[in-house]
Amino acid sequence: AFICYCQSDIEFVHEMIRQLEQTVYRLKLCVFDRDVLPGTCVWTVTSELIEMRCKRMVAVISDEYLDSEACDFQTKFALSLCPGAQKKRLIPVLYKPMKKPFPSILRFLTVCDYTRPCTQSWFWTRLARALSLP
Protein backbone atom coordinates (compact mmCIF):
# COMPACT_ATOMS: atom_id res chain seq x y z
CA ALA A 1 0.00 0.00 0.00
CA PHE A 2 1.19 3.49 -0.85
CA ILE A 3 1.02 5.80 2.18
CA CYS A 4 -0.09 9.36 1.38
CA TYR A 5 0.94 11.69 4.20
CA CYS A 6 2.44 15.09 4.92
CA GLN A 7 5.66 15.62 6.86
CA SER A 8 3.97 16.71 10.08
CA ASP A 9 2.24 13.30 10.27
CA ILE A 10 5.44 11.24 9.97
CA GLU A 11 5.27 9.95 13.57
CA PHE A 12 1.92 8.30 12.86
CA VAL A 13 3.39 6.82 9.66
CA HIS A 14 6.22 5.32 11.77
CA GLU A 15 3.58 3.80 14.05
CA MET A 16 1.77 2.44 10.98
CA ILE A 17 5.02 0.78 9.85
CA ARG A 18 5.49 -0.79 13.30
CA GLN A 19 1.89 -2.03 13.47
CA LEU A 20 1.46 -3.30 9.90
CA GLU A 21 4.91 -4.32 8.62
CA GLN A 22 6.65 -5.52 11.77
CA THR A 23 3.83 -7.64 13.23
CA VAL A 24 1.90 -10.76 12.21
CA TYR A 25 0.26 -8.78 9.39
CA ARG A 26 3.59 -8.53 7.48
CA LEU A 27 2.13 -6.00 5.03
CA LYS A 28 4.35 -4.07 2.65
CA LEU A 29 3.96 -0.32 2.81
CA CYS A 30 5.43 2.17 0.38
CA VAL A 31 6.55 5.24 2.33
CA PHE A 32 7.86 7.97 0.04
CA ASP A 33 10.63 9.29 2.31
CA ARG A 34 11.90 5.78 3.03
CA ASP A 35 11.40 3.94 -0.25
CA VAL A 36 11.84 6.43 -3.11
CA LEU A 37 15.39 7.12 -4.23
CA PRO A 38 16.49 10.75 -4.60
CA GLY A 39 16.81 12.30 -8.04
CA THR A 40 13.53 11.17 -9.57
CA CYS A 41 10.57 13.32 -10.62
CA VAL A 42 8.20 13.40 -7.65
CA TRP A 43 4.98 13.40 -9.70
CA THR A 44 6.12 10.67 -12.09
CA VAL A 45 7.37 8.29 -9.42
CA THR A 46 4.35 8.72 -7.14
CA SER A 47 1.86 8.19 -9.97
CA GLU A 48 3.72 5.04 -11.09
CA LEU A 49 3.83 3.68 -7.53
CA ILE A 50 0.14 4.35 -6.94
CA GLU A 51 -1.02 2.95 -10.30
CA MET A 52 1.34 0.06 -10.98
CA ARG A 53 3.11 -1.06 -7.82
CA CYS A 54 0.56 -0.67 -5.02
CA LYS A 55 -2.88 -2.27 -4.72
CA ARG A 56 -4.10 0.28 -2.18
CA MET A 57 -3.39 3.79 -0.96
CA VAL A 58 -3.79 4.91 2.62
CA ALA A 59 -4.43 8.64 2.97
CA VAL A 60 -3.39 9.91 6.42
CA ILE A 61 -5.90 12.72 6.87
CA SER A 62 -5.07 15.78 8.99
CA ASP A 63 -5.38 19.55 8.76
CA GLU A 64 -1.88 19.62 7.30
CA TYR A 65 -2.86 17.02 4.68
CA LEU A 66 -5.44 19.51 3.38
CA ASP A 67 -2.67 22.06 2.71
CA SER A 68 -0.34 19.63 0.91
CA GLU A 69 -0.12 19.81 -2.88
CA ALA A 70 1.48 16.36 -2.98
CA CYS A 71 -1.31 14.79 -0.91
CA ASP A 72 -3.93 16.51 -3.08
CA PHE A 73 -2.31 15.14 -6.26
CA GLN A 74 -1.88 11.62 -4.86
CA THR A 75 -5.45 11.45 -3.57
CA LYS A 76 -7.02 12.73 -6.78
CA PHE A 77 -4.83 10.41 -8.84
CA ALA A 78 -5.81 7.36 -6.75
CA LEU A 79 -9.49 8.30 -6.96
CA SER A 80 -9.24 8.64 -10.75
CA LEU A 81 -8.06 5.02 -10.94
CA CYS A 82 -11.15 3.67 -9.18
CA PRO A 83 -14.28 5.72 -9.92
CA GLY A 84 -17.00 4.94 -7.41
CA ALA A 85 -14.47 3.22 -5.14
CA GLN A 86 -15.34 -0.17 -6.66
CA LYS A 87 -11.92 -1.66 -5.90
CA LYS A 88 -11.57 -0.12 -2.44
CA ARG A 89 -8.26 1.30 -3.61
CA LEU A 90 -8.20 4.39 -1.36
CA ILE A 91 -8.49 4.09 2.43
CA PRO A 92 -8.76 7.34 4.39
CA VAL A 93 -7.29 7.20 7.90
CA LEU A 94 -8.15 9.90 10.42
CA TYR A 95 -5.62 9.70 13.25
CA LYS A 96 -6.07 13.00 15.08
CA PRO A 97 -8.95 15.46 15.50
CA MET A 98 -9.26 18.06 12.75
CA LYS A 99 -10.12 21.74 12.98
CA LYS A 100 -10.85 22.00 9.25
CA PRO A 101 -13.70 20.14 7.54
CA PHE A 102 -13.04 16.60 6.34
CA PRO A 103 -12.12 16.62 2.63
CA SER A 104 -15.31 16.60 0.58
CA ILE A 105 -13.66 14.53 -2.16
CA LEU A 106 -13.43 11.63 0.35
CA ARG A 107 -16.85 12.02 1.97
CA PHE A 108 -18.31 8.96 0.21
CA LEU A 109 -15.58 6.59 1.49
CA THR A 110 -15.69 4.81 4.83
CA VAL A 111 -12.97 6.09 7.14
CA CYS A 112 -10.66 4.16 9.44
CA ASP A 113 -10.90 6.43 12.49
CA TYR A 114 -8.16 6.36 15.13
CA THR A 115 -9.55 9.40 16.97
CA ARG A 116 -12.43 7.57 18.62
CA PRO A 117 -11.38 5.73 21.79
CA CYS A 118 -14.18 3.18 21.31
CA THR A 119 -12.71 2.00 17.98
CA GLN A 120 -8.97 2.16 18.77
CA SER A 121 -8.81 -1.43 20.01
CA TRP A 122 -9.65 -2.82 16.57
CA PHE A 123 -8.19 0.00 14.44
CA TRP A 124 -5.02 -1.80 13.29
CA THR A 125 -6.81 -5.11 12.64
CA ARG A 126 -9.47 -3.34 10.60
CA LEU A 127 -6.90 -1.40 8.58
CA ALA A 128 -4.81 -4.54 7.99
CA ARG A 129 -7.89 -6.43 6.76
CA ALA A 130 -8.79 -3.61 4.36
CA LEU A 131 -5.24 -3.55 2.99
CA SER A 132 -5.21 -7.34 2.58
CA LEU A 133 -8.29 -7.55 0.37
CA PRO A 134 -7.61 -9.03 -3.09
Backbone as a printed PyTorch tensor [residue, N CA C, xyz], in Angstrom:
tensor([[[  0.8430,  -1.1880,   0.0000],
         [  0.0000,   0.0000,   0.0000],
         [  0.8870,   1.2500,   0.0000]],

        [[  0.5070,   2.2030,  -0.8230],
         [  1.1870,   3.4950,  -0.8480],
         [  0.6140,   4.3350,   0.2840]],

        [[  1.4720,   4.9670,   1.0690],
         [  1.0170,   5.8010,   2.1810],
         [  1.1300,   7.2680,   1.7690]],

        [[ -0.0090,   7.9350,   1.7170],
         [ -0.0880,   9.3580,   1.3840],
         [ -0.1480,  10.1360,   2.6980]],

        [[  0.8490,  10.9730,   2.9250],
         [  0.9360,  11.6920,   4.1990],
         [  1.7090,  12.9870,   3.9970]],

        [[  1.5980,  13.8880,   4.9540],
         [  2.4390,  15.0850,   4.9240],
         [  3.4740,  14.9570,   6.0460]],

        [[  4.5170,  15.7560,   5.9540],
         [  5.6570,  15.6190,   6.8650],
         [  5.2830,  15.7210,   8.3410]],

        [[  4.3210,  16.5440,   8.6690],
         [  3.9680,  16.7070,  10.0810],
         [  3.3060,  15.4580,  10.6650]],

        [[  2.9000,  14.5190,   9.8060],
         [  2.2440,  13.2950,  10.2670],
         [  3.1760,  12.0890,  10.2530]],

        [[  4.4720,  12.3310,  10.1290],
         [  5.4390,  11.2400,   9.9740],
         [  5.4890,  10.3140,  11.1900]],

        [[  5.2500,  10.8170,  12.3880],
         [  5.2700,   9.9470,  13.5740],
         [  4.1740,   8.8870,  13.4960]],

        [[  2.9950,   9.2770,  13.0200],
         [  1.9230,   8.2980,  12.8580],
         [  2.2880,   7.2860,  11.7660]],

        [[  2.9550,   7.7310,  10.7250],
         [  3.3950,   6.8250,   9.6570],
         [  4.3900,   5.8020,  10.2260]],

        [[  5.2890,   6.2440,  11.1100],
         [  6.2170,   5.3150,  11.7690],
         [  5.4490,   4.2740,  12.5970]],

        [[  4.4110,   4.7270,  13.2760],
         [  3.5750,   3.8000,  14.0530],
         [  2.8680,   2.8150,  13.1170]],

        [[  2.4150,   3.2930,  11.9760],
         [  1.7740,   2.4440,  10.9840],
         [  2.7470,   1.3600,  10.5020]],

        [[  3.9920,   1.7480,  10.2680],
         [  5.0190,   0.7810,   9.8530],
         [  5.2040,  -0.2840,  10.9360]],

        [[  5.3180,   0.1590,  12.1940],
         [  5.4900,  -0.7930,  13.3020],
         [  4.3050,  -1.7550,  13.3940]],

        [[  3.0990,  -1.2250,  13.2720],
         [  1.8880,  -2.0300,  13.4710],
         [  1.5540,  -2.9460,  12.2940]],

        [[  1.8970,  -2.5420,  11.0790],
         [  1.4580,  -3.2970,   9.9040],
         [  2.5620,  -4.0780,   9.2000]],

        [[  3.8060,  -3.6120,   9.2730],
         [  4.9100,  -4.3230,   8.6240],
         [  5.6360,  -5.2510,   9.5900]],

        [[  5.7910,  -4.8210,  10.8290],
         [  6.6500,  -5.5230,  11.7750],
         [  5.8710,  -6.3760,  12.7670]],

        [[  4.6710,  -6.7950,  12.3740],
         [  3.8320,  -7.6430,  13.2280],
         [  3.3690,  -8.8350,  12.3960]],

        [[  2.4090,  -9.5810,  12.9180],
         [  1.8980, -10.7570,  12.2130],
         [  1.2780, -10.4100,  10.8570]],

        [[  0.8800,  -9.1610,  10.6620],
         [  0.2590,  -8.7820,   9.3870],
         [  1.2590,  -8.8350,   8.2300]],

        [[  2.5140,  -8.4760,   8.4880],
         [  3.5860,  -8.5260,   7.4820],
         [  3.2030,  -7.8640,   6.1540]],

        [[  2.5070,  -6.7290,   6.2400],
         [  2.1270,  -6.0040,   5.0330],
         [  3.3170,  -5.2090,   4.5160]],

        [[  3.2990,  -4.8900,   3.2390],
         [  4.3540,  -4.0720,   2.6470],
         [  3.7820,  -2.6880,   2.3750]],

        [[  4.3880,  -1.6960,   2.9970],
         [  3.9570,  -0.3150,   2.8150],
         [  4.9960,   0.4250,   1.9880]],

        [[  4.5310,   1.3240,   1.1610],
         [  5.4260,   2.1740,   0.3840],
         [  5.3730,   3.5730,   1.0000]],

        [[  6.4490,   3.9480,   1.6480],
         [  6.5480,   5.2370,   2.3280],
         [  7.5430,   6.0830,   1.5370]],

        [[  7.0740,   7.1740,   0.9720],
         [  7.8630,   7.9660,   0.0390],
         [  9.2530,   8.2950,   0.5740]],

        [[  9.3320,   8.8510,   1.7700],
         [ 10.6270,   9.2910,   2.3100],
         [ 11.5790,   8.1350,   2.5790]],

        [[ 11.0670,   6.9530,   2.7690],
         [ 11.9020,   5.7800,   3.0340],
         [ 12.2370,   5.0050,   1.7590]],

        [[ 11.2710,   4.8910,   0.8460],
         [ 11.3980,   3.9380,  -0.2520],
         [ 11.7200,   4.5250,  -1.6220]],

        [[ 11.5840,   5.8240,  -1.7970],
         [ 11.8440,   6.4300,  -3.1080],
         [ 13.2530,   7.0110,  -3.1200]],

        [[ 14.0130,   6.6310,  -4.1310],
         [ 15.3860,   7.1170,  -4.2300],
         [ 15.4190,   8.5750,  -4.6780]],

        [[ 16.3740,   9.3490,  -4.1990],
         [ 16.4880,  10.7470,  -4.5980],
         [ 16.8350,  10.8810,  -6.0780]],

        [[ 16.4530,  11.9950,  -6.6620],
         [ 16.8070,  12.2990,  -8.0380],
         [ 15.7520,  11.9530,  -9.0650]],

        [[ 14.5970,  11.4830,  -8.6210],
         [ 13.5260,  11.1710,  -9.5660],
         [ 12.4640,  12.2580,  -9.5250]],

        [[ 11.6650,  12.3510, -10.5870],
         [ 10.5730,  13.3220, -10.6220],
         [  9.4850,  12.8790,  -9.6490]],

        [[  9.1550,  13.7300,  -8.7050],
         [  8.2010,  13.3960,  -7.6540],
         [  6.8660,  12.9430,  -8.2310]],

        [[  6.3160,  13.6930,  -9.1690],
         [  4.9820,  13.4040,  -9.7000],
         [  4.9810,  12.1110, -10.5020]],

        [[  6.0350,  11.8780, -11.2740],
         [  6.1160,  10.6650, -12.0880],
         [  6.2340,   9.4300, -11.2130]],

        [[  7.1450,   9.4680, -10.2560],
         [  7.3700,   8.2890,  -9.4210],
         [  6.1620,   7.9850,  -8.5410]],

        [[  5.5130,   9.0070,  -7.9820],
         [  4.3530,   8.7220,  -7.1380],
         [  3.1990,   8.1640,  -7.9670]],

        [[  2.9640,   8.7050,  -9.1500],
         [  1.8630,   8.1860,  -9.9690],
         [  2.1330,   6.7460, -10.3970]],

        [[  3.3840,   6.4170, -10.7180],
         [  3.7220,   5.0390, -11.0870],
         [  3.5520,   4.0870,  -9.9000]],

        [[  3.9830,   4.5170,  -8.7240],
         [  3.8290,   3.6780,  -7.5330],
         [  2.3620,   3.4250,  -7.2240]],

        [[  1.5520,   4.4740,  -7.2650],
         [  0.1370,   4.3450,  -6.9400],
         [ -0.5790,   3.4650,  -7.9670]],

        [[ -0.2870,   3.6740,  -9.2550],
         [ -1.0210,   2.9510, -10.2950],
         [ -0.5120,   1.5240, -10.5190]],

        [[  0.8060,   1.3420, -10.5220],
         [  1.3440,   0.0640, -10.9800],
         [  1.9210,  -0.8320,  -9.8840]],

        [[  2.4000,  -0.2460,  -8.8130],
         [  3.1100,  -1.0610,  -7.8180],
         [  2.3000,  -1.3510,  -6.5680]],

        [[  1.3030,  -0.5220,  -6.2730],
         [  0.5640,  -0.6720,  -5.0200],
         [ -0.9110,  -0.9620,  -5.2930]],

        [[ -1.4590,  -1.9250,  -4.5650],
         [ -2.8750,  -2.2660,  -4.7210],
         [ -3.7880,  -1.2550,  -4.0400]],

        [[ -3.2920,  -0.6450,  -2.9820],
         [ -4.0980,   0.2820,  -2.1800],
         [ -3.3010,   1.5500,  -1.8870]],

        [[ -4.0290,   2.5800,  -1.4690],
         [ -3.3870,   3.7920,  -0.9650],
         [ -4.0820,   4.1880,   0.3290]],

        [[ -3.2860,   4.4130,   1.3470],
         [ -3.7950,   4.9100,   2.6240],
         [ -3.5290,   6.4060,   2.6570]],

        [[ -4.5770,   7.1910,   2.8370],
         [ -4.4260,   8.6420,   2.9670],
         [ -4.5230,   8.9940,   4.4490]],

        [[ -3.4280,   9.4980,   5.0080],
         [ -3.3920,   9.9090,   6.4170],
         [ -3.9370,  11.3360,   6.4670]],

        [[ -5.1740,  11.4470,   6.9280],
         [ -5.8980,  12.7210,   6.8720],
         [ -5.6230,  13.5560,   8.1270]],

        [[ -5.2830,  14.8180,   7.9010],
         [ -5.0700,  15.7810,   8.9870],
         [ -5.2760,  17.1780,   8.4070]],

        [[ -5.2680,  18.1690,   9.2640],
         [ -5.3840,  19.5500,   8.7610],
         [ -4.2310,  19.8720,   7.8190]],

        [[ -3.0550,  19.3640,   8.1230],
         [ -1.8760,  19.6250,   7.2970],
         [ -1.9920,  18.9170,   5.9360]],

        [[ -2.6130,  17.7560,   5.9260],
         [ -2.8630,  17.0200,   4.6760],
         [ -3.6370,  17.9120,   3.6990]],

        [[ -4.6040,  18.6520,   4.2250],
         [ -5.4380,  19.5120,   3.3750],
         [ -4.6380,  20.6180,   2.7020]],

        [[ -3.5000,  20.9890,   3.2720],
         [ -2.6680,  22.0580,   2.7130],
         [ -1.5430,  21.5320,   1.8210]],

        [[ -1.4530,  20.2330,   1.6470],
         [ -0.3410,  19.6290,   0.9110],
         [ -0.6990,  19.4080,  -0.5600]],

        [[  0.0870,  20.0170,  -1.4460],
         [ -0.1210,  19.8100,  -2.8830],
         [  0.1380,  18.3560,  -3.2710]],

        [[  1.1540,  17.7570,  -2.6660],
         [  1.4810,  16.3640,  -2.9810],
         [  0.3460,  15.4290,  -2.5620]],

        [[ -0.2040,  15.6310,  -1.3740],
         [ -1.3110,  14.7950,  -0.9100],
         [ -2.5440,  14.9900,  -1.7910]],

        [[ -2.7910,  16.2240,  -2.1940],
         [ -3.9250,  16.5070,  -3.0760],
         [ -3.7650,  15.7570,  -4.3930]],

        [[ -2.5760,  15.8410,  -4.9930],
         [ -2.3110,  15.1410,  -6.2610],
         [ -2.4740,  13.6300,  -6.0940]],

        [[ -1.8460,  13.0610,  -5.0600],
         [ -1.8820,  11.6190,  -4.8560],
         [ -3.3030,  11.1170,  -4.6340]],

        [[ -4.0780,  11.8490,  -3.8450],
         [ -5.4510,  11.4470,  -3.5670],
         [ -6.3080,  11.5020,  -4.8220]],

        [[ -6.2230,  12.5960,  -5.5550],
         [ -7.0180,  12.7260,  -6.7820],
         [ -6.6000,  11.6920,  -7.8220]],

        [[ -5.3120,  11.4110,  -7.9010],
         [ -4.8300,  10.4090,  -8.8410],
         [ -5.3740,   9.0290,  -8.4760]],

        [[ -5.3010,   8.6630,  -7.1970],
         [ -5.8110,   7.3620,  -6.7490],
         [ -7.3150,   7.2480,  -6.9920]],

        [[ -8.0420,   8.3210,  -6.7240],
         [ -9.4870,   8.3030,  -6.9640],
         [ -9.8080,   8.1500,  -8.4440]],

        [[ -8.9960,   8.7390,  -9.3100],
         [ -9.2420,   8.6400, -10.7510],
         [ -9.0580,   7.2150, -11.2580]],

        [[ -8.2920,   6.4040, -10.5340],
         [ -8.0560,   5.0210, -10.9400],
         [ -9.1930,   4.0940, -10.5470]],

        [[-10.0470,   4.5390,  -9.6360],
         [-11.1480,   3.6740,  -9.1810],
         [-12.4200,   4.4870,  -8.9690]],

        [[-13.0430,   4.9460, -10.0570],
         [-14.2850,   5.7150,  -9.9210],
         [-15.3340,   4.9260,  -9.1400]],

        [[-15.9900,   5.5950,  -8.2220],
         [-17.0020,   4.9430,  -7.4090],
         [-16.4490,   4.0270,  -6.3410]],

        [[-15.1440,   4.0240,  -6.1750],
         [-14.4660,   3.2230,  -5.1430],
         [-14.7770,   1.7300,  -5.2530]],

        [[-14.9710,   1.2430,  -6.4730],
         [-15.3380,  -0.1660,  -6.6610],
         [-14.2640,  -1.1140,  -6.1630]],

        [[-13.0040,  -0.7530,  -6.2920],
         [-11.9220,  -1.6630,  -5.9040],
         [-11.3680,  -1.3650,  -4.5140]],

        [[-12.0130,  -0.4710,  -3.7930],
         [-11.5670,  -0.1180,  -2.4370],
         [-10.0870,   0.2330,  -2.4280]],

        [[ -9.6680,   0.9750,  -3.4340],
         [ -8.2590,   1.2980,  -3.6150],
         [ -7.7570,   2.3440,  -2.6210]],

        [[ -8.6150,   3.2920,  -2.2340],
         [ -8.2040,   4.3940,  -1.3560],
         [ -8.8440,   4.2380,   0.0220]],

        [[ -8.0130,   4.2440,   1.0500],
         [ -8.4920,   4.0870,   2.4270],
         [ -8.1020,   5.3260,   3.2250]],

        [[ -9.0770,   6.1720,   3.5560],
         [ -8.7610,   7.3400,   4.3850],
         [ -8.6010,   6.9310,   5.8540]],

        [[ -7.5520,   7.4530,   6.4860],
         [ -7.2920,   7.2030,   7.9030],
         [ -7.2630,   8.5450,   8.6180]],

        [[ -8.1260,   8.6860,   9.5880],
         [ -8.1540,   9.8970,  10.4200],
         [ -7.4900,   9.5220,  11.7390]],

        [[ -6.3500,  10.1340,  12.0530],
         [ -5.6170,   9.7020,  13.2490],
         [ -5.5790,  10.7500,  14.3530]],

        [[ -5.9900,  11.9760,  14.0430],
         [ -6.0660,  13.0010,  15.0800],
         [ -7.2320,  13.9240,  14.7420]],

        [[ -7.8200,  14.5720,  15.7650],
         [ -8.9520,  15.4650,  15.5000],
         [ -8.5620,  16.5940,  14.5450]],

        [[ -9.5210,  17.0010,  13.7330],
         [ -9.2630,  18.0630,  12.7520],
         [-10.0390,  19.3200,  13.1210]],

        [[ -9.4350,  20.4650,  12.8150],
         [-10.1190,  21.7450,  12.9810],
         [-10.8550,  22.1100,  11.6920]],

        [[-10.2650,  21.7130,  10.5580],
         [-10.8460,  21.9970,   9.2520],
         [-11.8490,  20.8960,   8.8920]],

        [[-12.7410,  21.1740,   7.9590],
         [-13.6980,  20.1410,   7.5370],
         [-12.9940,  18.9730,   6.8400]],

        [[-13.5520,  17.7940,   7.0190],
         [-13.0390,  16.6000,   6.3440],
         [-13.1230,  16.8180,   4.8350]],

        [[-12.1400,  16.3570,   4.0730],
         [-12.1220,  16.6210,   2.6280],
         [-13.3800,  16.1040,   1.9240]],

        [[-14.0560,  16.9780,   1.2240],
         [-15.3140,  16.6030,   0.5800],
         [-15.1100,  15.5430,  -0.4990]],

        [[-13.9420,  15.5120,  -1.1050],
         [-13.6560,  14.5300,  -2.1600],
         [-13.6500,  13.0990,  -1.6020]],

        [[-13.4780,  12.9550,  -0.2840],
         [-13.4310,  11.6320,   0.3520],
         [-14.7000,  11.3030,   1.1440]],

        [[-15.6800,  12.1660,   1.0990],
         [-16.8490,  12.0210,   1.9670],
         [-17.6530,  10.7450,   1.7150]],

        [[-17.5400,  10.1580,   0.5170],
         [-18.3120,   8.9590,   0.2070],
         [-17.5790,   7.6670,   0.5770]],

        [[-16.3470,   7.7740,   1.0970],
         [-15.5830,   6.5900,   1.4870],
         [-15.6760,   6.3590,   2.9970]],

        [[-15.7220,   5.1000,   3.3980],
         [-15.6920,   4.8120,   4.8310],
         [-14.2850,   5.1010,   5.3540]],

        [[-14.2210,   5.6220,   6.5560],
         [-12.9660,   6.0850,   7.1440],
         [-12.5250,   5.1300,   8.2410]],

        [[-11.2400,   4.8920,   8.3250],
         [-10.6560,   4.1570,   9.4410],
         [-10.2600,   5.2250,  10.4700]],

        [[-11.0020,   5.3040,  11.5550],
         [-10.9030,   6.4290,  12.4920],
         [-10.1660,   6.0400,  13.7690]],

        [[ -8.9840,   6.6040,  13.9540],
         [ -8.1560,   6.3560,  15.1330],
         [ -8.4900,   7.3310,  16.2660]],

        [[ -9.2750,   8.3510,  15.9770],
         [ -9.5480,   9.3980,  16.9660],
         [-10.5760,   8.9850,  18.0000]],

        [[-11.3640,   7.9850,  17.7030],
         [-12.4310,   7.5680,  18.6210],
         [-11.9210,   6.4670,  19.5530]],

        [[-11.8850,   6.7320,  20.8500],
         [-11.3780,   5.7250,  21.7940],
         [-12.1140,   4.3880,  21.6880]],

        [[-13.4040,   4.4220,  21.3650],
         [-14.1800,   3.1800,  21.3110],
         [-13.7920,   2.2850,  20.1350]],

        [[-13.0920,   2.8220,  19.1370],
         [-12.7060,   1.9970,  17.9820],
         [-11.1970,   1.7320,  17.9190]],

        [[-10.4330,   2.3240,  18.8240],
         [ -8.9710,   2.1610,  18.7660],
         [ -8.5230,   0.7160,  18.9550]],

        [[ -9.2520,  -0.0660,  19.7330],
         [ -8.8110,  -1.4300,  20.0090],
         [ -8.8120,  -2.3070,  18.7540]],

        [[ -9.6600,  -2.0170,  17.8100],
         [ -9.6520,  -2.8170,  16.5740],
         [ -9.1890,  -2.0290,  15.3560]],

        [[ -8.6330,  -0.8550,  15.5530],
         [ -8.1930,  -0.0020,  14.4440],
         [ -7.1780,  -0.7050,  13.5360]],

        [[ -6.0790,  -1.2240,  14.1020],
         [ -5.0200,  -1.8030,  13.2900],
         [ -5.4790,  -3.0820,  12.5840]],

        [[ -6.2760,  -3.8900,  13.2600],
         [ -6.8050,  -5.1080,  12.6410],
         [ -7.7110,  -4.7530,  11.4640]],

        [[ -8.5510,  -3.7670,  11.6590],
         [ -9.4700,  -3.3370,  10.6010],
         [ -8.7160,  -2.7810,   9.3970]],

        [[ -7.7030,  -1.9620,   9.6660],
         [ -6.9000,  -1.3960,   8.5810],
         [ -6.1320,  -2.5090,   7.8490]],

        [[ -5.5480,  -3.4230,   8.5900],
         [ -4.8090,  -4.5400,   7.9860],
         [ -5.7280,  -5.3870,   7.1140]],

        [[ -6.9300,  -5.6350,   7.5490],
         [ -7.8890,  -6.4270,   6.7570],
         [ -8.2510,  -5.6940,   5.4690]],

        [[ -8.4610,  -4.4000,   5.5680],
         [ -8.7880,  -3.6100,   4.3630],
         [ -7.6360,  -3.6170,   3.3700]],

        [[ -6.4180,  -3.5390,   3.8670],
         [ -5.2410,  -3.5460,   2.9890],
         [ -4.9690,  -4.9200,   2.3870]],

        [[ -5.4650,  -5.9750,   3.0360],
         [ -5.2060,  -7.3380,   2.5800],
         [ -6.2360,  -7.8550,   1.5760]],

        [[ -7.2700,  -7.0930,   1.3290],
         [ -8.2920,  -7.5510,   0.3750],
         [ -7.6590,  -7.7780,  -0.9990]],

        [[ -8.1800,  -8.7710,  -1.7460],
         [ -7.6080,  -9.0340,  -3.0860],
         [ -7.8430,  -7.8880,  -4.0630]]])
